[in-house]
CSV table of C-alpha atoms and ligand atoms in Angstrom, one decimal:
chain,number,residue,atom,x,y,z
A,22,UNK,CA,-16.5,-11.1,-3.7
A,23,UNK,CA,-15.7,-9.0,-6.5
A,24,UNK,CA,-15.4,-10.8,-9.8
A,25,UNK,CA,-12.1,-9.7,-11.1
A,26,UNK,CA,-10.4,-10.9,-7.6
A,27,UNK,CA,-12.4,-14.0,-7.3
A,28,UNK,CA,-10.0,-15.0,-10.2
A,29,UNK,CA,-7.1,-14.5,-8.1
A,30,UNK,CA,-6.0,-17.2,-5.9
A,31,UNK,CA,-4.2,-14.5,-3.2
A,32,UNK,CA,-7.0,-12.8,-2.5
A,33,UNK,CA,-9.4,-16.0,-2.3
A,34,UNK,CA,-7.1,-17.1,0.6
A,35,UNK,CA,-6.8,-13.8,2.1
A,36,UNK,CA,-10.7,-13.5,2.3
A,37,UNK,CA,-10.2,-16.9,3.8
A,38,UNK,CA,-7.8,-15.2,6.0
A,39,UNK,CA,-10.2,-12.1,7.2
A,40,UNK,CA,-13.3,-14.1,7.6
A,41,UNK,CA,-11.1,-17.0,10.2
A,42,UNK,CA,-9.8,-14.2,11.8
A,43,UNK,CA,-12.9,-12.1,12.5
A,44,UNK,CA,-13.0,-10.8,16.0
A,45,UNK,CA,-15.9,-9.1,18.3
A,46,UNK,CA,-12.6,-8.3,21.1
A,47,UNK,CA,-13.7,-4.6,21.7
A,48,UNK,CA,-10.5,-3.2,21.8
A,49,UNK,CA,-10.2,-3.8,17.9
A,50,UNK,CA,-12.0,-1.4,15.8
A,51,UNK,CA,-10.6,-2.9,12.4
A,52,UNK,CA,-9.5,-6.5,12.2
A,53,UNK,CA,-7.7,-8.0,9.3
A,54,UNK,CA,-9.2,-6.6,6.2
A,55,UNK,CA,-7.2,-3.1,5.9
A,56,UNK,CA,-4.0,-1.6,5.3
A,57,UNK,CA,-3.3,-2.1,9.0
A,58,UNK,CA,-5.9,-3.0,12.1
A,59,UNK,CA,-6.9,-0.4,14.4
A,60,UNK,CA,-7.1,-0.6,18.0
A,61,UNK,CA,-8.3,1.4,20.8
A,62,UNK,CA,-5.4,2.9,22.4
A,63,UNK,CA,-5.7,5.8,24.9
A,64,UNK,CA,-7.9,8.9,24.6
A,65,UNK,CA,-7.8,10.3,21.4
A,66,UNK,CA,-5.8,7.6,19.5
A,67,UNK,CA,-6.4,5.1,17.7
A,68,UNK,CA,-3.4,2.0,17.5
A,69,UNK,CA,-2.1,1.1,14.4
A,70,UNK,CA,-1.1,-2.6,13.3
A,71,UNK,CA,0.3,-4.4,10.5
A,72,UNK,CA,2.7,-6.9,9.2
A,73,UNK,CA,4.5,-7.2,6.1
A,74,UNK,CA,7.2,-10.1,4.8
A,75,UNK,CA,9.5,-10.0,2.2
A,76,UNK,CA,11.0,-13.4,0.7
A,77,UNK,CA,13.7,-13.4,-1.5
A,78,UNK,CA,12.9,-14.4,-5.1
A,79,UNK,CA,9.7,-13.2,-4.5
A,80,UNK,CA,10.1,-9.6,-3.4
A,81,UNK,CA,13.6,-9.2,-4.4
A,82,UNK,CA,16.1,-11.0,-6.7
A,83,UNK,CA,18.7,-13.2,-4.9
A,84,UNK,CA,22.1,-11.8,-4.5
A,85,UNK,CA,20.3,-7.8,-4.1
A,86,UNK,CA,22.2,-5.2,-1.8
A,87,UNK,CA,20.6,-6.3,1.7
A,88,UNK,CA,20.9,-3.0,2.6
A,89,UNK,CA,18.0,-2.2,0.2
A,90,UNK,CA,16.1,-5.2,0.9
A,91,UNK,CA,16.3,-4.1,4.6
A,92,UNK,CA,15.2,-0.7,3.7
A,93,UNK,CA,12.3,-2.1,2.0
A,94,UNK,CA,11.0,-4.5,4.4
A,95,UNK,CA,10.5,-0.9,6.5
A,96,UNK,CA,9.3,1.0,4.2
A,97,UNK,CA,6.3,-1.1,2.9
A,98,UNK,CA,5.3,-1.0,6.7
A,99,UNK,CA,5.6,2.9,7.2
A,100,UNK,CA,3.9,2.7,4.0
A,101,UNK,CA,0.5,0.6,5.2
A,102,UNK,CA,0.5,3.5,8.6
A,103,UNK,CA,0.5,6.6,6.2
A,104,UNK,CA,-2.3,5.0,4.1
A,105,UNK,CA,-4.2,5.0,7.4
A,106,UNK,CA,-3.8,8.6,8.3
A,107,UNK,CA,-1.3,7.7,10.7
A,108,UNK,CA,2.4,8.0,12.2
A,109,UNK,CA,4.5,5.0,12.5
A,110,UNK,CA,6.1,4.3,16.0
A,111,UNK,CA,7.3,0.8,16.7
A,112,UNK,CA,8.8,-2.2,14.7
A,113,UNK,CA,9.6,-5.7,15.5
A,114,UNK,CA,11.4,-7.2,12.8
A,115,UNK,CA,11.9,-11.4,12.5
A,116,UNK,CA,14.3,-12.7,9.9
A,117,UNK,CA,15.4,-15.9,8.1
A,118,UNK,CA,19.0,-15.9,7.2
A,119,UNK,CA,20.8,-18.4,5.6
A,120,UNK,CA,24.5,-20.0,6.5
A,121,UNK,CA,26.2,-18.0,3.6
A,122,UNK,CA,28.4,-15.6,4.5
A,123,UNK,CA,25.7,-14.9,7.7
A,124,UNK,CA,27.6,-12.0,9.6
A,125,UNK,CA,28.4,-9.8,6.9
A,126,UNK,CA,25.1,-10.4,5.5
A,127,UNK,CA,23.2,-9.7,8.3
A,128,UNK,CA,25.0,-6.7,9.0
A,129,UNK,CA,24.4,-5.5,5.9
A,130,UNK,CA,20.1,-6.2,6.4
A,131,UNK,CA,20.0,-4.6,9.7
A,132,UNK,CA,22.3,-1.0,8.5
A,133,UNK,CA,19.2,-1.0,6.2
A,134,UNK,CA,16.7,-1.8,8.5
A,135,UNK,CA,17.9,0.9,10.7
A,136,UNK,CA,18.1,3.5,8.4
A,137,UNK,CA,15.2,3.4,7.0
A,138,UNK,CA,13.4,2.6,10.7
A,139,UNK,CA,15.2,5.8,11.6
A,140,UNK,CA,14.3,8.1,9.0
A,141,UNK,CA,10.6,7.4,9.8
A,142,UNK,CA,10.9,7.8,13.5
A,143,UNK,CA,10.4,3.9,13.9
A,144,UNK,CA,11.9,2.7,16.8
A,145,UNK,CA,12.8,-1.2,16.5
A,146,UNK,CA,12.3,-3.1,19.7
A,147,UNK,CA,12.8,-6.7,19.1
A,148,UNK,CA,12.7,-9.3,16.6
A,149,UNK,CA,14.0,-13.1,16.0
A,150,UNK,CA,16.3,-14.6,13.6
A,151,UNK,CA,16.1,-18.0,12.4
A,152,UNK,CA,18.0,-19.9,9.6
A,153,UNK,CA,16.3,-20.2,6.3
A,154,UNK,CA,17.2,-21.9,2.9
A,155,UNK,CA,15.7,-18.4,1.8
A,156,UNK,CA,16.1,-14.9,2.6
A,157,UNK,CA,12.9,-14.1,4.8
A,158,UNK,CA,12.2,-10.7,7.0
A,159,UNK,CA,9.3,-10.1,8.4
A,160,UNK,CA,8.1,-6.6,9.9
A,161,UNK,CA,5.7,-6.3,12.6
A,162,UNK,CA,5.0,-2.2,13.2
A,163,UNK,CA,2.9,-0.3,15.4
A,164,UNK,CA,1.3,3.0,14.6
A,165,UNK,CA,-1.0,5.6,16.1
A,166,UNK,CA,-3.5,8.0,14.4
A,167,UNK,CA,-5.7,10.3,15.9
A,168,UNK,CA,-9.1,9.0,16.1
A,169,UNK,CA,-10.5,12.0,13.8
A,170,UNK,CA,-7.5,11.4,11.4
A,171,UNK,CA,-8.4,7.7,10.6
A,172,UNK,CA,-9.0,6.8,6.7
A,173,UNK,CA,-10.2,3.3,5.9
A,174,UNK,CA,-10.2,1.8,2.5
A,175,UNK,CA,-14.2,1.5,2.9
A,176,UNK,CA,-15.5,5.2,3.0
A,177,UNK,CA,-15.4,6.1,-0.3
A,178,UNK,CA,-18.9,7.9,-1.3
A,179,UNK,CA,-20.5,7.8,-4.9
A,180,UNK,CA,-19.5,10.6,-6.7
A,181,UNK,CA,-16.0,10.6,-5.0
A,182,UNK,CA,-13.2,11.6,-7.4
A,183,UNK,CA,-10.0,9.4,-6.6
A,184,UNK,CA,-6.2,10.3,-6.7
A,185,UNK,CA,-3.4,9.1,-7.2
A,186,UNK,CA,-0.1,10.8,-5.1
A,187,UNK,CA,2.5,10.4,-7.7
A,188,UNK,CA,2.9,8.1,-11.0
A,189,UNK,CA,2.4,4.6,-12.0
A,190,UNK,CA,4.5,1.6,-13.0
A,191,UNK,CA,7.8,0.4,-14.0
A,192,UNK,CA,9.1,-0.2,-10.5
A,193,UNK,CA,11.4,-3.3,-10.6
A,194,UNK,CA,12.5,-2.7,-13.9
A,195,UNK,CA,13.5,0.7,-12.3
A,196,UNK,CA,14.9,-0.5,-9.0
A,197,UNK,CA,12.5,2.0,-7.1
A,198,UNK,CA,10.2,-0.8,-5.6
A,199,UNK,CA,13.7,-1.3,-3.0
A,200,UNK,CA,13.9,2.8,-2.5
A,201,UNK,CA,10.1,4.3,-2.9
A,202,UNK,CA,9.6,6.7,-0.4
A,203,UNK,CA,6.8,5.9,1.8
A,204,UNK,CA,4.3,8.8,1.3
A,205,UNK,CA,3.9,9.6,5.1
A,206,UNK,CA,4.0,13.2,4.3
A,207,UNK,CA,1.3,13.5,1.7
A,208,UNK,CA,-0.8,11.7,4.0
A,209,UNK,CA,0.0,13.8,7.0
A,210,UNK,CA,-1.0,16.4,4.5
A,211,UNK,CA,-4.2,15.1,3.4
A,212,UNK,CA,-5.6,14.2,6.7
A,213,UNK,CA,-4.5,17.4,8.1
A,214,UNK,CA,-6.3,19.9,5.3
A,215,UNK,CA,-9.3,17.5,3.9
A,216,UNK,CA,-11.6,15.2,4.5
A,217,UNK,CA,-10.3,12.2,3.1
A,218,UNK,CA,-13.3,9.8,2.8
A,219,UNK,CA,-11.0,6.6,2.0
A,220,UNK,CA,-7.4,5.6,1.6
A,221,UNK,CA,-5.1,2.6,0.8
A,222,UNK,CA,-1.8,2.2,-0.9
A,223,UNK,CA,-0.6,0.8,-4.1
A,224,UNK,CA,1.3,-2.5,-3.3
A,225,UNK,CA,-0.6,-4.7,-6.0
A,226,UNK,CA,-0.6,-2.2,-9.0
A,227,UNK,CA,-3.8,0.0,-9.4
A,228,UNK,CA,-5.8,-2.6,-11.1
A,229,UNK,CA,-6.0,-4.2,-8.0
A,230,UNK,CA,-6.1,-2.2,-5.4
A,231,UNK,CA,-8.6,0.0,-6.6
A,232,UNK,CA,-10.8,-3.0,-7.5
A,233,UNK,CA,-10.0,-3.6,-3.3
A,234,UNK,CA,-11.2,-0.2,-2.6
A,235,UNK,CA,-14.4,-0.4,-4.2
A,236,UNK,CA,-15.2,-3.5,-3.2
A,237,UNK,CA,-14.6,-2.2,0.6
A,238,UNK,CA,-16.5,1.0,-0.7
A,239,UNK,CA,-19.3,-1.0,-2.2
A,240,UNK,CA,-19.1,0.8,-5.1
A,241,UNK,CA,-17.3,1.5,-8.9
A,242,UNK,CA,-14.7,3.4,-10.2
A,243,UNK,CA,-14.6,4.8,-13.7
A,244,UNK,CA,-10.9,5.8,-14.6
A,245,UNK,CA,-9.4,7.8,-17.4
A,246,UNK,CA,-7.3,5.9,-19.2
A,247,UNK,CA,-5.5,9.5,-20.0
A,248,UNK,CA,-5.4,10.7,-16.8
A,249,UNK,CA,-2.8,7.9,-15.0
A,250,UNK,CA,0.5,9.1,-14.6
A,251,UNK,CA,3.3,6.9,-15.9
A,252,UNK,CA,6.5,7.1,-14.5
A,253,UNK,CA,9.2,7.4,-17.5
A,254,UNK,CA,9.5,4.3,-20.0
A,255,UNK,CA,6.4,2.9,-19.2
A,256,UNK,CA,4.5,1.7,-22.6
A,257,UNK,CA,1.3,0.7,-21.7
A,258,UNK,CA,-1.7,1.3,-19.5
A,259,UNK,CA,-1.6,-2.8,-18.2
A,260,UNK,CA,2.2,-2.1,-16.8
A,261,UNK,CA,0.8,1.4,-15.5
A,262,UNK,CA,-2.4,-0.5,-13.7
A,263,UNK,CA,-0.6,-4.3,-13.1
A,264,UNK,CA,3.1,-3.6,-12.6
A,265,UNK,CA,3.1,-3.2,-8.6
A,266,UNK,CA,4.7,-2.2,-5.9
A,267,UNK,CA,4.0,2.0,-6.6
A,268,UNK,CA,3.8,2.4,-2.7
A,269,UNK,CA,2.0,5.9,-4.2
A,270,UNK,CA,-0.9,6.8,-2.2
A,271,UNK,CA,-4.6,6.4,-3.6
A,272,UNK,CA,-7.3,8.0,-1.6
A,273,UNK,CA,-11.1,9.6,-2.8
A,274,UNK,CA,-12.8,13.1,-1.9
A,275,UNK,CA,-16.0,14.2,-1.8
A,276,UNK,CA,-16.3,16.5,-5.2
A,277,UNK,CA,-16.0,20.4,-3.5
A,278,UNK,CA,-12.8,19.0,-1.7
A,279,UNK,CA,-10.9,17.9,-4.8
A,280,UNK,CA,-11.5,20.9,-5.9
A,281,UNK,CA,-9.5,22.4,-3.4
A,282,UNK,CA,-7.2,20.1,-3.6
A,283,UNK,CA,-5.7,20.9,-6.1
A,284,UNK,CA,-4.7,25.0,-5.6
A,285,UNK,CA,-4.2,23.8,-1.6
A,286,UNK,CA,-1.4,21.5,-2.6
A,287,UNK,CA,-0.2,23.4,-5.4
A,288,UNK,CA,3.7,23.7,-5.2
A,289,UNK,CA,4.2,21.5,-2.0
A,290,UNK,CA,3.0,18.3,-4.0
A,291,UNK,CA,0.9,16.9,-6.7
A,292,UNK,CA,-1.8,15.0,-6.4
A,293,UNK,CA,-3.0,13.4,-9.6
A,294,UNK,CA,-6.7,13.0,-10.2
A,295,UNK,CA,-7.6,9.5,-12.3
A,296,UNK,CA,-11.8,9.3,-12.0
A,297,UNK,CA,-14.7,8.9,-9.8
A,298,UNK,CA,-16.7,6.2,-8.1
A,299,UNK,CA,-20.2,5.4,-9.0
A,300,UNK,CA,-22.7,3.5,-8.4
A,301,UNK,CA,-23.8,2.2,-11.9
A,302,UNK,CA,-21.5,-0.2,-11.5
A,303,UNK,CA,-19.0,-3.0,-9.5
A,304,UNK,CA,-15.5,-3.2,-10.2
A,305,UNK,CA,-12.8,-1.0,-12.0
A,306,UNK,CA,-13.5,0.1,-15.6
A,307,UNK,CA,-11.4,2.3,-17.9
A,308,UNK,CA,-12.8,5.4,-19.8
A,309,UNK,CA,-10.5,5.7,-23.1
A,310,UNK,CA,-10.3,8.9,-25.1
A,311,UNK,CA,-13.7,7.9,-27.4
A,312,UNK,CA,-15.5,7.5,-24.3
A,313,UNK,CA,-15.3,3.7,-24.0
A,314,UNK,CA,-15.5,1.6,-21.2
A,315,UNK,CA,-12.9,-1.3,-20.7
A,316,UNK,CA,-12.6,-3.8,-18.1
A,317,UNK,CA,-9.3,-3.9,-16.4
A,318,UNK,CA,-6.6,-5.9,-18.4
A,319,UNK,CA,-5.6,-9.2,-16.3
A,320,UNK,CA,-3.1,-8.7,-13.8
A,321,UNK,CA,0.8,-9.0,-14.2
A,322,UNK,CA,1.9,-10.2,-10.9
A,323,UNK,CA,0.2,-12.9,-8.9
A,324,UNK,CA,1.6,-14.4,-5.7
A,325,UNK,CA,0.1,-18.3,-6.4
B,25,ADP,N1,-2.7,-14.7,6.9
B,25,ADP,C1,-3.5,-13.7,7.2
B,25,ADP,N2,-4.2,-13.8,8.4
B,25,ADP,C2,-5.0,-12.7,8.8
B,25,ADP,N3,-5.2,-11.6,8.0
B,25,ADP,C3,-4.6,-11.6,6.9
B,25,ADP,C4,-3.7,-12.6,6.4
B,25,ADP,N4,-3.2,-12.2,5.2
B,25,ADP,C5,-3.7,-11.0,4.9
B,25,ADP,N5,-4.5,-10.6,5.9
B,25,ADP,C6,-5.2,-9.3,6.0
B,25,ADP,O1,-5.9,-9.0,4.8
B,25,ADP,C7,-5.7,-7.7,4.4
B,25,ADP,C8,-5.0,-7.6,3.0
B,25,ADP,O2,-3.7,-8.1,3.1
B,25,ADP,P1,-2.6,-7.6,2.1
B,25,ADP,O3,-2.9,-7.7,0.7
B,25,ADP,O4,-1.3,-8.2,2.5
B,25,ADP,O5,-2.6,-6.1,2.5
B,25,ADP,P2,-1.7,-4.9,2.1
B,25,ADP,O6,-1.7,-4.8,0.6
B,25,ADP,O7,-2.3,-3.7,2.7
B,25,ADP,O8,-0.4,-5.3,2.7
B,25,ADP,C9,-4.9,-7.0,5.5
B,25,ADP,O9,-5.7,-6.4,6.4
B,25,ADP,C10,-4.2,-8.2,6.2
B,25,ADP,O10,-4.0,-7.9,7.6
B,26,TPP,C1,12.2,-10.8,-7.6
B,26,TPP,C2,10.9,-10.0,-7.7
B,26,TPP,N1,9.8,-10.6,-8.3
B,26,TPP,C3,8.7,-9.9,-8.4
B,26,TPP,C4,8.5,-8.6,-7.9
B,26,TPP,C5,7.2,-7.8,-8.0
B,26,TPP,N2,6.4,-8.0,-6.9
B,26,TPP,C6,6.7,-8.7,-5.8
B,26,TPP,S1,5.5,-8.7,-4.6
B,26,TPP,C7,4.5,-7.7,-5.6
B,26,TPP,C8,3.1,-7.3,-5.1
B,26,TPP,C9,3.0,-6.7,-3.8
B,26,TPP,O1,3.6,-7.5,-2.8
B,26,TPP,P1,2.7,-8.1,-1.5
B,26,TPP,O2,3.6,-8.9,-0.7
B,26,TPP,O3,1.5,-8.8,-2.1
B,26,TPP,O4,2.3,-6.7,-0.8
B,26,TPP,P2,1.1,-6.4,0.1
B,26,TPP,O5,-0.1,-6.3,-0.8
B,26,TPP,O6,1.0,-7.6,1.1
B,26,TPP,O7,1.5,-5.1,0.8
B,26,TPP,C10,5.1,-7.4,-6.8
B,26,TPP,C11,4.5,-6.6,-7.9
B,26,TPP,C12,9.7,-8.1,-7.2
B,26,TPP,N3,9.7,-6.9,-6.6
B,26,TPP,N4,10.8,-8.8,-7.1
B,27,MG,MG1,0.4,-7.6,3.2
């Protein structure tokens, strides 16, 4: 396992996680491992899975607007189909509530839920609700992709230049991680027009999740430091690469399609190039103006 996550007790437990959980059913084409698993659903589909939970204090601060917690706990999901090329289609949503004020409450979780589930073209179709000391929803969705539309997080290719779908950092101080929009569009976009060779989104802050993506890749990534879009009033590169919870898309292309890329998309969105993977090395490293190479600055959030 990759160094700089070895360090990190989440993902020591979630490799713990993937390697239990290994399958050879032949119906599953990806197990646990990626944004979502894929199965084999009819024709010229592929089925989409994933789960997601939020917990208060954890995800958001106790007493926040249910509504937007609600909202969230759909997004994050439509989020993890996009990154996969796909469309989201089915939810089932499980929640832990506690006695407090319950009905107005849970009122107020659900109107989120459901307008966020709507906006996506999610239909919900079941759920459970149990008491909890702490606010706890859990989303189950289903997804489909066409099987020629598929990205996984493992396809990147040396030489690769890697994007970024919109800028990086600041979002709990700024609210947006309870009203990002999940970039289901861009994605439909990018599978459509190019050949994306991999794909994931930013849940853990680029630091992270791009050290996830090479490591699926089996490869580097070399990153300039200049090149990362901030989003306004964030300082430093480490909140830019550590703070989380961007939902922004990042994905690689072979050279002659980034290229393209950019003119393609020109006016209908932007697409921000940040470096290229490599095979002189493992692992993340930043290029700074002078030329230098730094290793990625420890990350900000960590679950345990
Ligand atoms: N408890 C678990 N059991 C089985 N698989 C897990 C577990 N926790 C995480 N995974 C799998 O590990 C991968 C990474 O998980 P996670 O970091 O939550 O992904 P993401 O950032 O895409 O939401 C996913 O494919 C997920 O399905
Ligand atoms: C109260 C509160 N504390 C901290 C955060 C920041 N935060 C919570 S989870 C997280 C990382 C991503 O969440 P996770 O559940 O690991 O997403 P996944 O990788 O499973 O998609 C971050 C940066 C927050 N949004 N709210
Ligand atoms: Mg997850």
């Amino acid at each position: 396992m990759d160094a700089y996550l070895k360090n990190i007790k989440e993902w020591a437990l979630v490799a713990q996680a993937v390697r239990r959980f290994r399958t050879a059913d032949p119906s599953v084409v990806v197990g646990p491992g990626d944004d979502a698993a894929v199965i084999r659903g009819p024709k010229e589909l592929y089925g989409l899975l994933t789960v997601d939970m939020l917990v208060e204090s954890v995800h958001f601060k106790k007493g926040e607007d249910l509504r937007r917690v609600g909202y969230k706990a759909v997004a994050v999901s439509v989020s993890d189909i996009a990154a996969m090329g796909g469309e989201p289609r089915f939810a089932l949503v499980s929640a832990g509530l506690p006695r407090k004020d319950l009905a107005r409450r849970a009122q107020a979780l659900f109107a989120g839920l459901g307008q966020c589930a709507r906006r996506y073209g999610v239909s919900v179709i079941g759920g459970d609700i149990n008491r909890s000391d702490r606010l706890v929803i859990d989303v189950f969705m289903t997804g489909e992709v066409k099987k020629k539309n598929l990205v996984l997080r493992s396809g990147a290719k040396d030489g690769d230049t890697i994007f970024v779908s919109g800028p990086l950092g600041g979002s709990q101080r700024s609210g947006r991680h309870l009203f990002f929009v999940p970039r289901v569009k861009e994605a439909r976009f990018l599978v459509k027009n190019f050949k994306v060779n991999a794909m994931m989104d930013l849940s853990d802050g680029l630091g992270m999740d791009l050290s996830r993506l090479c490591e699926a890749s089996r490869l580097g990534a070399e990153i300039f430091e200049d090149d990362i879009p901030r989003n306004p009033g964030v300082k430093t590169m480490a909140a830019a690469l550590g703070d989380g919870e961007d939902y922004e898309l990042l994905f690689t292309l072979a050279p002659a399609q980034a290229r393209r890329l950019s003119a393609y998309s020109a006016g209908r969105f932007h697409f921000y190039p940040i470096g290229r993977m490599t095979t002189a090395f493992k692992g993340v490293r930043i290029c700074t103006r002078g030329g230098l190479l730094k290793k990625l600055p420890p990350p900000k959030f960590r679950h345990f």
